[in-house]
CSV table of C-alpha atoms and ligand atoms in Angstrom, one decimal:
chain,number,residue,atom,x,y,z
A,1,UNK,CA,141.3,57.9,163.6
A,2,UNK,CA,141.0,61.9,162.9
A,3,UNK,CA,140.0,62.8,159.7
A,4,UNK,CA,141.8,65.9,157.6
A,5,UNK,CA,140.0,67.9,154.5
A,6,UNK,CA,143.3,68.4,152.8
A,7,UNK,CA,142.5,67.8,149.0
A,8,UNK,CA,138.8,67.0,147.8
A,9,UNK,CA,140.6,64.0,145.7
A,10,UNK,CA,140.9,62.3,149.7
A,11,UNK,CA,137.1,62.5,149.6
A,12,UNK,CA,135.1,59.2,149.1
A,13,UNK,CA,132.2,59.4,146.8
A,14,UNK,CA,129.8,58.5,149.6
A,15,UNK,CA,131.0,61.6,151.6
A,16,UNK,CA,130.3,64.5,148.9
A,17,UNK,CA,126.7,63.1,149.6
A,18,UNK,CA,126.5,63.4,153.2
A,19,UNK,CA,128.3,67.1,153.3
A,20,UNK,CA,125.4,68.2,150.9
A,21,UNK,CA,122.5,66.5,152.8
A,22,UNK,CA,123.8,67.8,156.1
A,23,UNK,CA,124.6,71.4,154.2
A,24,UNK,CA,121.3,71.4,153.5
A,25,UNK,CA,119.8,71.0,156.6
A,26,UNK,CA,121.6,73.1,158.6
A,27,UNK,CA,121.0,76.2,156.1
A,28,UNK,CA,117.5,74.9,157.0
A,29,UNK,CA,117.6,75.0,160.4
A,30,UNK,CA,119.3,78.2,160.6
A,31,UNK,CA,116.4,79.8,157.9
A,32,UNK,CA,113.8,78.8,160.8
A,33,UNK,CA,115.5,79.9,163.9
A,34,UNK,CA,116.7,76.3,164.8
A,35,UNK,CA,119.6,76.8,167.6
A,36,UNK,CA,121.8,73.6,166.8
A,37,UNK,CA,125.0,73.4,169.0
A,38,UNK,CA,127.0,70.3,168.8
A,39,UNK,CA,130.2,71.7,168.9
A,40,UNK,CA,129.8,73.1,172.5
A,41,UNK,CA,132.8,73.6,174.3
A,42,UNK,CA,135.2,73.1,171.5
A,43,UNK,CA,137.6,75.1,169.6
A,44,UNK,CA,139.1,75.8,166.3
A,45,UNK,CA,142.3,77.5,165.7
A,46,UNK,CA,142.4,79.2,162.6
A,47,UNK,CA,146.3,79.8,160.7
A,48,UNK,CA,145.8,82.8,158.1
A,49,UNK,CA,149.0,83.3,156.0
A,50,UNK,CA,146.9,84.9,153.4
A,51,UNK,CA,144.1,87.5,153.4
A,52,UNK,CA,140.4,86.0,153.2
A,53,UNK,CA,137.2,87.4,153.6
A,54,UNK,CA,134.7,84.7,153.1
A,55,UNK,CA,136.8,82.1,154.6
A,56,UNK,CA,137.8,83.4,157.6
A,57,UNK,CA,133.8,84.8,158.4
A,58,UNK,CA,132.4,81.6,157.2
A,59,UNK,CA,134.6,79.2,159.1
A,60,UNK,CA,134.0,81.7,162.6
A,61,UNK,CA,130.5,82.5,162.4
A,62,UNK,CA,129.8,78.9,161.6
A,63,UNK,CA,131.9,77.7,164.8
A,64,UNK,CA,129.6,80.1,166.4
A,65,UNK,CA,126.4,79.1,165.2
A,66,UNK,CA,127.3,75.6,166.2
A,67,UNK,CA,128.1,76.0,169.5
A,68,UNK,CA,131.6,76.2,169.5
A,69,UNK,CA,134.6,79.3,169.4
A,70,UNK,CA,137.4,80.1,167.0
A,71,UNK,CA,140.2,81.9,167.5
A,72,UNK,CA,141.8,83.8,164.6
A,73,UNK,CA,145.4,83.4,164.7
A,74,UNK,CA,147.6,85.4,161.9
A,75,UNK,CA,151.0,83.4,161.1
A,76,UNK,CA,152.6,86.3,161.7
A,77,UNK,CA,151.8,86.8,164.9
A,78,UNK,CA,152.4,83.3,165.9
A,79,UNK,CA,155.7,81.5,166.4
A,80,UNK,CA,155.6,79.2,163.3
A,81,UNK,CA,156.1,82.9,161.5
A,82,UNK,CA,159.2,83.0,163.5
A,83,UNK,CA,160.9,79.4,162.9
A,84,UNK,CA,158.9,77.2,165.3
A,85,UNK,CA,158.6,74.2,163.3
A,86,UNK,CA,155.4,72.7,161.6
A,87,UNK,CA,156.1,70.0,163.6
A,88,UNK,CA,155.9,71.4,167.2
A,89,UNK,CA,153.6,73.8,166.3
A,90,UNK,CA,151.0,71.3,165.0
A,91,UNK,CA,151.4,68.9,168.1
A,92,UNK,CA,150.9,71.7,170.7
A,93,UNK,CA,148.3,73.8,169.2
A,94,UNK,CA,146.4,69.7,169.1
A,95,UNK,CA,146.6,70.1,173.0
A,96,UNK,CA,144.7,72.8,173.0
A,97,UNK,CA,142.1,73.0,170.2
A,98,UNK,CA,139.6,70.7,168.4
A,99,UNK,CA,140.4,71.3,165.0
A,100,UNK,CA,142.1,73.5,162.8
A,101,UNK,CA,142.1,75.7,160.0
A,102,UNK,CA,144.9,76.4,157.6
A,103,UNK,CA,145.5,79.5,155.1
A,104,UNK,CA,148.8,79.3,153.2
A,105,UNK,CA,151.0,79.5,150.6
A,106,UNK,CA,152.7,75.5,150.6
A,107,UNK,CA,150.3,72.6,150.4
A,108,UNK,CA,153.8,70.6,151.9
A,109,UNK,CA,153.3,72.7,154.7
A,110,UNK,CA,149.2,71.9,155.3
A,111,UNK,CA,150.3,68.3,154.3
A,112,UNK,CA,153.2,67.9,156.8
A,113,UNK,CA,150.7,70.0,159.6
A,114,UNK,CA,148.3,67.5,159.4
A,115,UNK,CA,150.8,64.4,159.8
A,116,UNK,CA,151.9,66.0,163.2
A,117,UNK,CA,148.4,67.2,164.4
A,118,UNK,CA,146.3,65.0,166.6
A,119,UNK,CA,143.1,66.7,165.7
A,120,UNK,CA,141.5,67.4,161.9
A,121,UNK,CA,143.0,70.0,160.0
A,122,UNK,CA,141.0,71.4,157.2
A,123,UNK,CA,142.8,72.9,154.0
A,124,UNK,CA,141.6,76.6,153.8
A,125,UNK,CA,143.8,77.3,150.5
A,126,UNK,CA,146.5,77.0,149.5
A,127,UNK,CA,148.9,78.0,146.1
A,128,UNK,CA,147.4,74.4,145.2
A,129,UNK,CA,144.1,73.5,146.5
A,130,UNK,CA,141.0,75.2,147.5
A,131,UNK,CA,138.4,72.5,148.5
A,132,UNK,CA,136.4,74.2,151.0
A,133,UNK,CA,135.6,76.5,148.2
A,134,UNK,CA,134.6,73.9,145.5
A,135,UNK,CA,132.7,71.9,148.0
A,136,UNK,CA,130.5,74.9,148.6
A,137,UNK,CA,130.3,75.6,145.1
A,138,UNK,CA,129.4,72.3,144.5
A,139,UNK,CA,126.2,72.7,147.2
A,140,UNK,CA,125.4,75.3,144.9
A,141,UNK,CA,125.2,74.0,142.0
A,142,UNK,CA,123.0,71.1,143.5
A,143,UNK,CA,120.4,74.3,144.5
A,144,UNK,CA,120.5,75.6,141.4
A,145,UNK,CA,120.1,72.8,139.0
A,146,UNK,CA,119.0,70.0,141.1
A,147,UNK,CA,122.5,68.1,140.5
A,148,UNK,CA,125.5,68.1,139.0
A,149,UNK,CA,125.7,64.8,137.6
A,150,UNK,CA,125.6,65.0,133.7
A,151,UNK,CA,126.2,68.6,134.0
A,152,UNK,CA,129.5,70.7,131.6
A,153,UNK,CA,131.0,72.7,134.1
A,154,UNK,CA,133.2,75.6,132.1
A,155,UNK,CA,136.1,76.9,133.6
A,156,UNK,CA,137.3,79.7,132.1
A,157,UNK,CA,141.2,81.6,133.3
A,158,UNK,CA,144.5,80.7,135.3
A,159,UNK,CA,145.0,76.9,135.8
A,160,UNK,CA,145.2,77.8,139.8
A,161,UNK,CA,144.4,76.5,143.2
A,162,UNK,CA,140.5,77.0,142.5
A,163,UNK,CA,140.8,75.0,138.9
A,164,UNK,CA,142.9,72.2,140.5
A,165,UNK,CA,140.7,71.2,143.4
A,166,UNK,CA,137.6,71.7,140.5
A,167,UNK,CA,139.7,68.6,138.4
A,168,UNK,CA,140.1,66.6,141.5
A,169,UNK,CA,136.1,66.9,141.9
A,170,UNK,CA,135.5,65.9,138.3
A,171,UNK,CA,138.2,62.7,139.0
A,172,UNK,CA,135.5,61.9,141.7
A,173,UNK,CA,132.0,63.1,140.8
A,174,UNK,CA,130.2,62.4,137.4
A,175,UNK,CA,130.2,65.6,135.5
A,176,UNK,CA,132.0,67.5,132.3
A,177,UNK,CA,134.9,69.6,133.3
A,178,UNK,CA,136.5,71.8,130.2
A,179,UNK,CA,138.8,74.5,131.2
A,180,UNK,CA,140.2,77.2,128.8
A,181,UNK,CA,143.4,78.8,129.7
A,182,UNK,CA,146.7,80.2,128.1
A,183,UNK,CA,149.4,78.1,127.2
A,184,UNK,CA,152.2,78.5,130.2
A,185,UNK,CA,149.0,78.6,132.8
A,186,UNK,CA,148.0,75.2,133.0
A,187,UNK,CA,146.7,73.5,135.9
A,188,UNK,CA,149.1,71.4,138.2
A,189,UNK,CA,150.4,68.8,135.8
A,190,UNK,CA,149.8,65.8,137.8
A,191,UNK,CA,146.4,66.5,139.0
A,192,UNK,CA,145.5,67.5,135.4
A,193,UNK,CA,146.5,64.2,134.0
A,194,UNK,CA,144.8,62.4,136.9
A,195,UNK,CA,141.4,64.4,136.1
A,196,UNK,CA,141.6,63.4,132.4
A,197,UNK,CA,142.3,60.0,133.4
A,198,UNK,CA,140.0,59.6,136.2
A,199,UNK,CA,137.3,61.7,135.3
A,200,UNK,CA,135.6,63.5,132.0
A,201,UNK,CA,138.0,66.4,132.1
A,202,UNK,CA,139.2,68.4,128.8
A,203,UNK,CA,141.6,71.4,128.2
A,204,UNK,CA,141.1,74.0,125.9
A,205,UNK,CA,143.2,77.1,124.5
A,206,UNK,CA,140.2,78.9,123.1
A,207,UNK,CA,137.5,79.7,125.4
A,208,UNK,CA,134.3,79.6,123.3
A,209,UNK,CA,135.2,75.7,122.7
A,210,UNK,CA,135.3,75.4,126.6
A,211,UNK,CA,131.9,77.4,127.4
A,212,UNK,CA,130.1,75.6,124.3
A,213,UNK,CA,126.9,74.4,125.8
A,214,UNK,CA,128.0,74.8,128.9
A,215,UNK,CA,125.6,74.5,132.5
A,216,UNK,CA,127.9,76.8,134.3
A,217,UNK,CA,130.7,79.2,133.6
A,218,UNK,CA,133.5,79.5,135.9
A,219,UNK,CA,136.0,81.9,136.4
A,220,UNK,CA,138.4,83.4,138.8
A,221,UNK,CA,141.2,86.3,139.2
A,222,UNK,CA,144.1,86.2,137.1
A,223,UNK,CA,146.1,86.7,139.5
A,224,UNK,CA,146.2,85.2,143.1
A,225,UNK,CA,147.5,85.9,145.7
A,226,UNK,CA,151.1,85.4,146.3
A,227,UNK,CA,151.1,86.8,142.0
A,228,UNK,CA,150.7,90.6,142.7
A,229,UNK,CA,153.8,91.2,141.0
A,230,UNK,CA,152.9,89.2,137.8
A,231,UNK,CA,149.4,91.5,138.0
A,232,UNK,CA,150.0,93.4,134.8
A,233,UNK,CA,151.8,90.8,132.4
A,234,UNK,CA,148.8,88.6,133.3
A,235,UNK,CA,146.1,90.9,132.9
A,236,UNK,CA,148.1,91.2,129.0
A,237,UNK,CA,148.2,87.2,128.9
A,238,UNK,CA,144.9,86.9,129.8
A,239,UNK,CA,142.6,89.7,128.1
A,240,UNK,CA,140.9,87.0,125.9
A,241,UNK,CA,139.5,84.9,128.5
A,242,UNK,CA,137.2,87.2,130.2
A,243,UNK,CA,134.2,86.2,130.9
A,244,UNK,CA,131.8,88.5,129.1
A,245,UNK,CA,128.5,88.7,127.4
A,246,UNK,CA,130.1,87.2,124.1
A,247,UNK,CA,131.5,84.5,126.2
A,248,UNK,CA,128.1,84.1,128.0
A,249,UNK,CA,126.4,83.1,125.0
A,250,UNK,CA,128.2,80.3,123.8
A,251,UNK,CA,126.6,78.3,126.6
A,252,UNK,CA,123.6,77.5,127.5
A,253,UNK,CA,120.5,79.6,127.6
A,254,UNK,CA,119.8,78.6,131.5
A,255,UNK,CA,123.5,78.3,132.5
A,256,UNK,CA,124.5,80.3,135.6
A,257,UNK,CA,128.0,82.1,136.2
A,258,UNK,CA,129.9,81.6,139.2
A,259,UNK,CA,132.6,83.6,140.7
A,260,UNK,CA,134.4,82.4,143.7
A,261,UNK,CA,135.5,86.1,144.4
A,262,UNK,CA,137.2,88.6,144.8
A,263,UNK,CA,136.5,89.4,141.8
A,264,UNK,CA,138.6,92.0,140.1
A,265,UNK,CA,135.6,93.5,137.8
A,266,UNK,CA,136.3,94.5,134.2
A,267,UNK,CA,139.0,92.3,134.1
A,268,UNK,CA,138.3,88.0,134.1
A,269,UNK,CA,134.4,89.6,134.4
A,270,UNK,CA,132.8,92.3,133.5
A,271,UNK,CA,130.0,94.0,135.4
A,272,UNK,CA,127.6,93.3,133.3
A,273,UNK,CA,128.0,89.3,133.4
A,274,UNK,CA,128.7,89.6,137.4
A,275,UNK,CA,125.4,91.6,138.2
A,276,UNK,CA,123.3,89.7,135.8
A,277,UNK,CA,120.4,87.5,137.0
A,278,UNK,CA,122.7,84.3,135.4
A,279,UNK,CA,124.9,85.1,138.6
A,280,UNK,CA,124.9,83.2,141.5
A,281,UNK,CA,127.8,84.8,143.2
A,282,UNK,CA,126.3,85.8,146.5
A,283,UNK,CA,124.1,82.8,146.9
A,284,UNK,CA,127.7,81.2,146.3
A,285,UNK,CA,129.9,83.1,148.7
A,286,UNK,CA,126.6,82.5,151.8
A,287,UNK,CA,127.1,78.6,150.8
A,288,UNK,CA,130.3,78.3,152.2
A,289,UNK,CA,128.9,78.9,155.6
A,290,UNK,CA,126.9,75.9,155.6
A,291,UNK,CA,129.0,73.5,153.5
A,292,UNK,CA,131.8,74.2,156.2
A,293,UNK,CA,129.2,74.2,159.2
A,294,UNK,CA,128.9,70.4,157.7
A,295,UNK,CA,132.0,69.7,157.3
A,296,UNK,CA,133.3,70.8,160.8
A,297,UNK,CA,130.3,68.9,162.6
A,298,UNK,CA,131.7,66.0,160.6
A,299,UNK,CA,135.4,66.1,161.1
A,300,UNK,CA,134.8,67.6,164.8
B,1,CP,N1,136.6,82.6,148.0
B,1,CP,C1,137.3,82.8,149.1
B,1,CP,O1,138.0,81.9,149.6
B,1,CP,O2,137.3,84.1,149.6
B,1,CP,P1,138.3,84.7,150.7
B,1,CP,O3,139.6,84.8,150.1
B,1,CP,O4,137.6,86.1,150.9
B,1,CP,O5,138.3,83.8,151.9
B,2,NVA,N1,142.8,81.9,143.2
B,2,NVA,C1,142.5,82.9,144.2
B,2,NVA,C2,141.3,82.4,145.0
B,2,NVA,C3,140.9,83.3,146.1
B,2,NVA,C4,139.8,82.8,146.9
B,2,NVA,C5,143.7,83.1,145.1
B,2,NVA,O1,144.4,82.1,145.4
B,2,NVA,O2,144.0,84.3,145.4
């Protein structure tokens, strides 16, 4: 049966494993030169509803590297943007490609996508979910301070599609969540109360109680995409939970800050906590090549 990356909560325990050990050796193998081309002859189609940098050159120039093509297909320009249904549209484009990469607003419409396609579909974000991202940020982590078990993971900002797919993580994997945000910008309700249930997961209005002692500090833009109109209320809403040198301190001395970017500097970061050596931001944003390069050869 086909497998779909829709929601990192669908992800066995055992499988965060192998997606790190194979991550690993593949950015191995690519540091030494190694060609490595399973996916030879095969395609991915890649659905962008939404602007992306790192996702849509991660996801293509790891296709490459492993052999196989992707084709970048804007849903504007396709005829789902013009009424074709989910339904059609996932069973044809199955005839023709191997997998299949999905950028939108509605997690109903990845989730529906998937139940028509015959091939793996892969969740590239959505209003909800993010899980590429967290899986790479995950790898991360794992390079940085050896695991994550045991580890308090601070999340500091908007209860959005990044901090959602970070509490279905903690509902699977062994370390401290905390997440400080304002009232009215929780996460998703449900997946909240499954995290504190499931996993070791705790809210927070103020964010020094969320950073305290902290491993890693997390943040991410105020605003998403789809919320450009809500821009300046939020940037109002949100002015305490920057993540600053104040901020910074409350953890620990050897924690590192991660930024899943864009980053809107001077606003949820400031320079000065962005460019410090505490930031792992680029390592970060490279890691997605690899995670996804393991998570394709997987699925595909
Ligand atoms: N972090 C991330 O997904 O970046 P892009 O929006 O540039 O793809
Ligand atoms: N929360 C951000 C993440 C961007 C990668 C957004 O959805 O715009």
């Amino acid at each position: 049966m086909k497998k779909d990356l829709l929601s990192i909560y669908d992800l066995e325990k055992a499988a965060f494993g192998e997606i790190f050990e194979r991550a690993k050796s593949l950015k191995k193998m690519l540091t030494y030169g190694e060609h490595h081309t399973p996916l030879r002859g095969k395609t991915l189609g890649m659905i962008f509803e939404k602007s992306s940098t790192r996702t849509r050159l991660s996801f293509e120039v790891g296709m490459h590297q492993l052999g196989g093509t992707a084709i970048f297909l804007s849903k504007r320009d396709i005829q789902l943007g013009r009424g074709e249904t989910v339904a059609d549209t996932a069973s044809i484009m199955s005839r023709y490609l191997d997998g299949i990469l999905l950028r939108t607003f509605s997690q109903e419409l990845v989730d529906e996508f998937a139940r028509h396609a015959t091939v793996p579909v892969i969740n590239g974000l959505t209003d909800l979910l993010h899980p590429c991202q967290i899986l790479g940020d995950l790898f991360t982590i794992i390079e940085k301070k050896g695991e994550y078990d045991g580890l308090k993971i601070a999340y500091i900002g908007d209860g959005n599609n990044v901090a959602n797919s970070w509490i279905n993580a903690a509902a699977r994997l062994p370390f401290q969540f905390t997440l400080a945000c304002p009232a009215g910008y929780d996460p998703d309700e449900a997946i909240l109360e499954r995290g504190m249930k499931e996993g070791n997961v705790n809210l927070y209005r103020n964010p020094s109680d969320a950073a305290k002692d902290a491993d890693v500090i997390y943040t991410d833009v105020w605003a998403s995409m789809g919320q450009e109109d809500e821009h300046e209320e939020r940037v109002e809403v949100f002015k305490d939970y920057q993540v600053n040198g104040a901020l910074v301190s409350y953890a620990k001395d050897d924690a590192i800050v991660m930024h899943c970017l864009p980053a809107h500097r001077g606003e949820e970061i400031t320079d000065e906590v962005i460019d410090s050596p505490r930031s792992v931001v680029v390592d970060q944003a490279e890691n997605r090549l690899h995670v996804q390069k393991a998570i394709m050869e997987m699925l595909m």
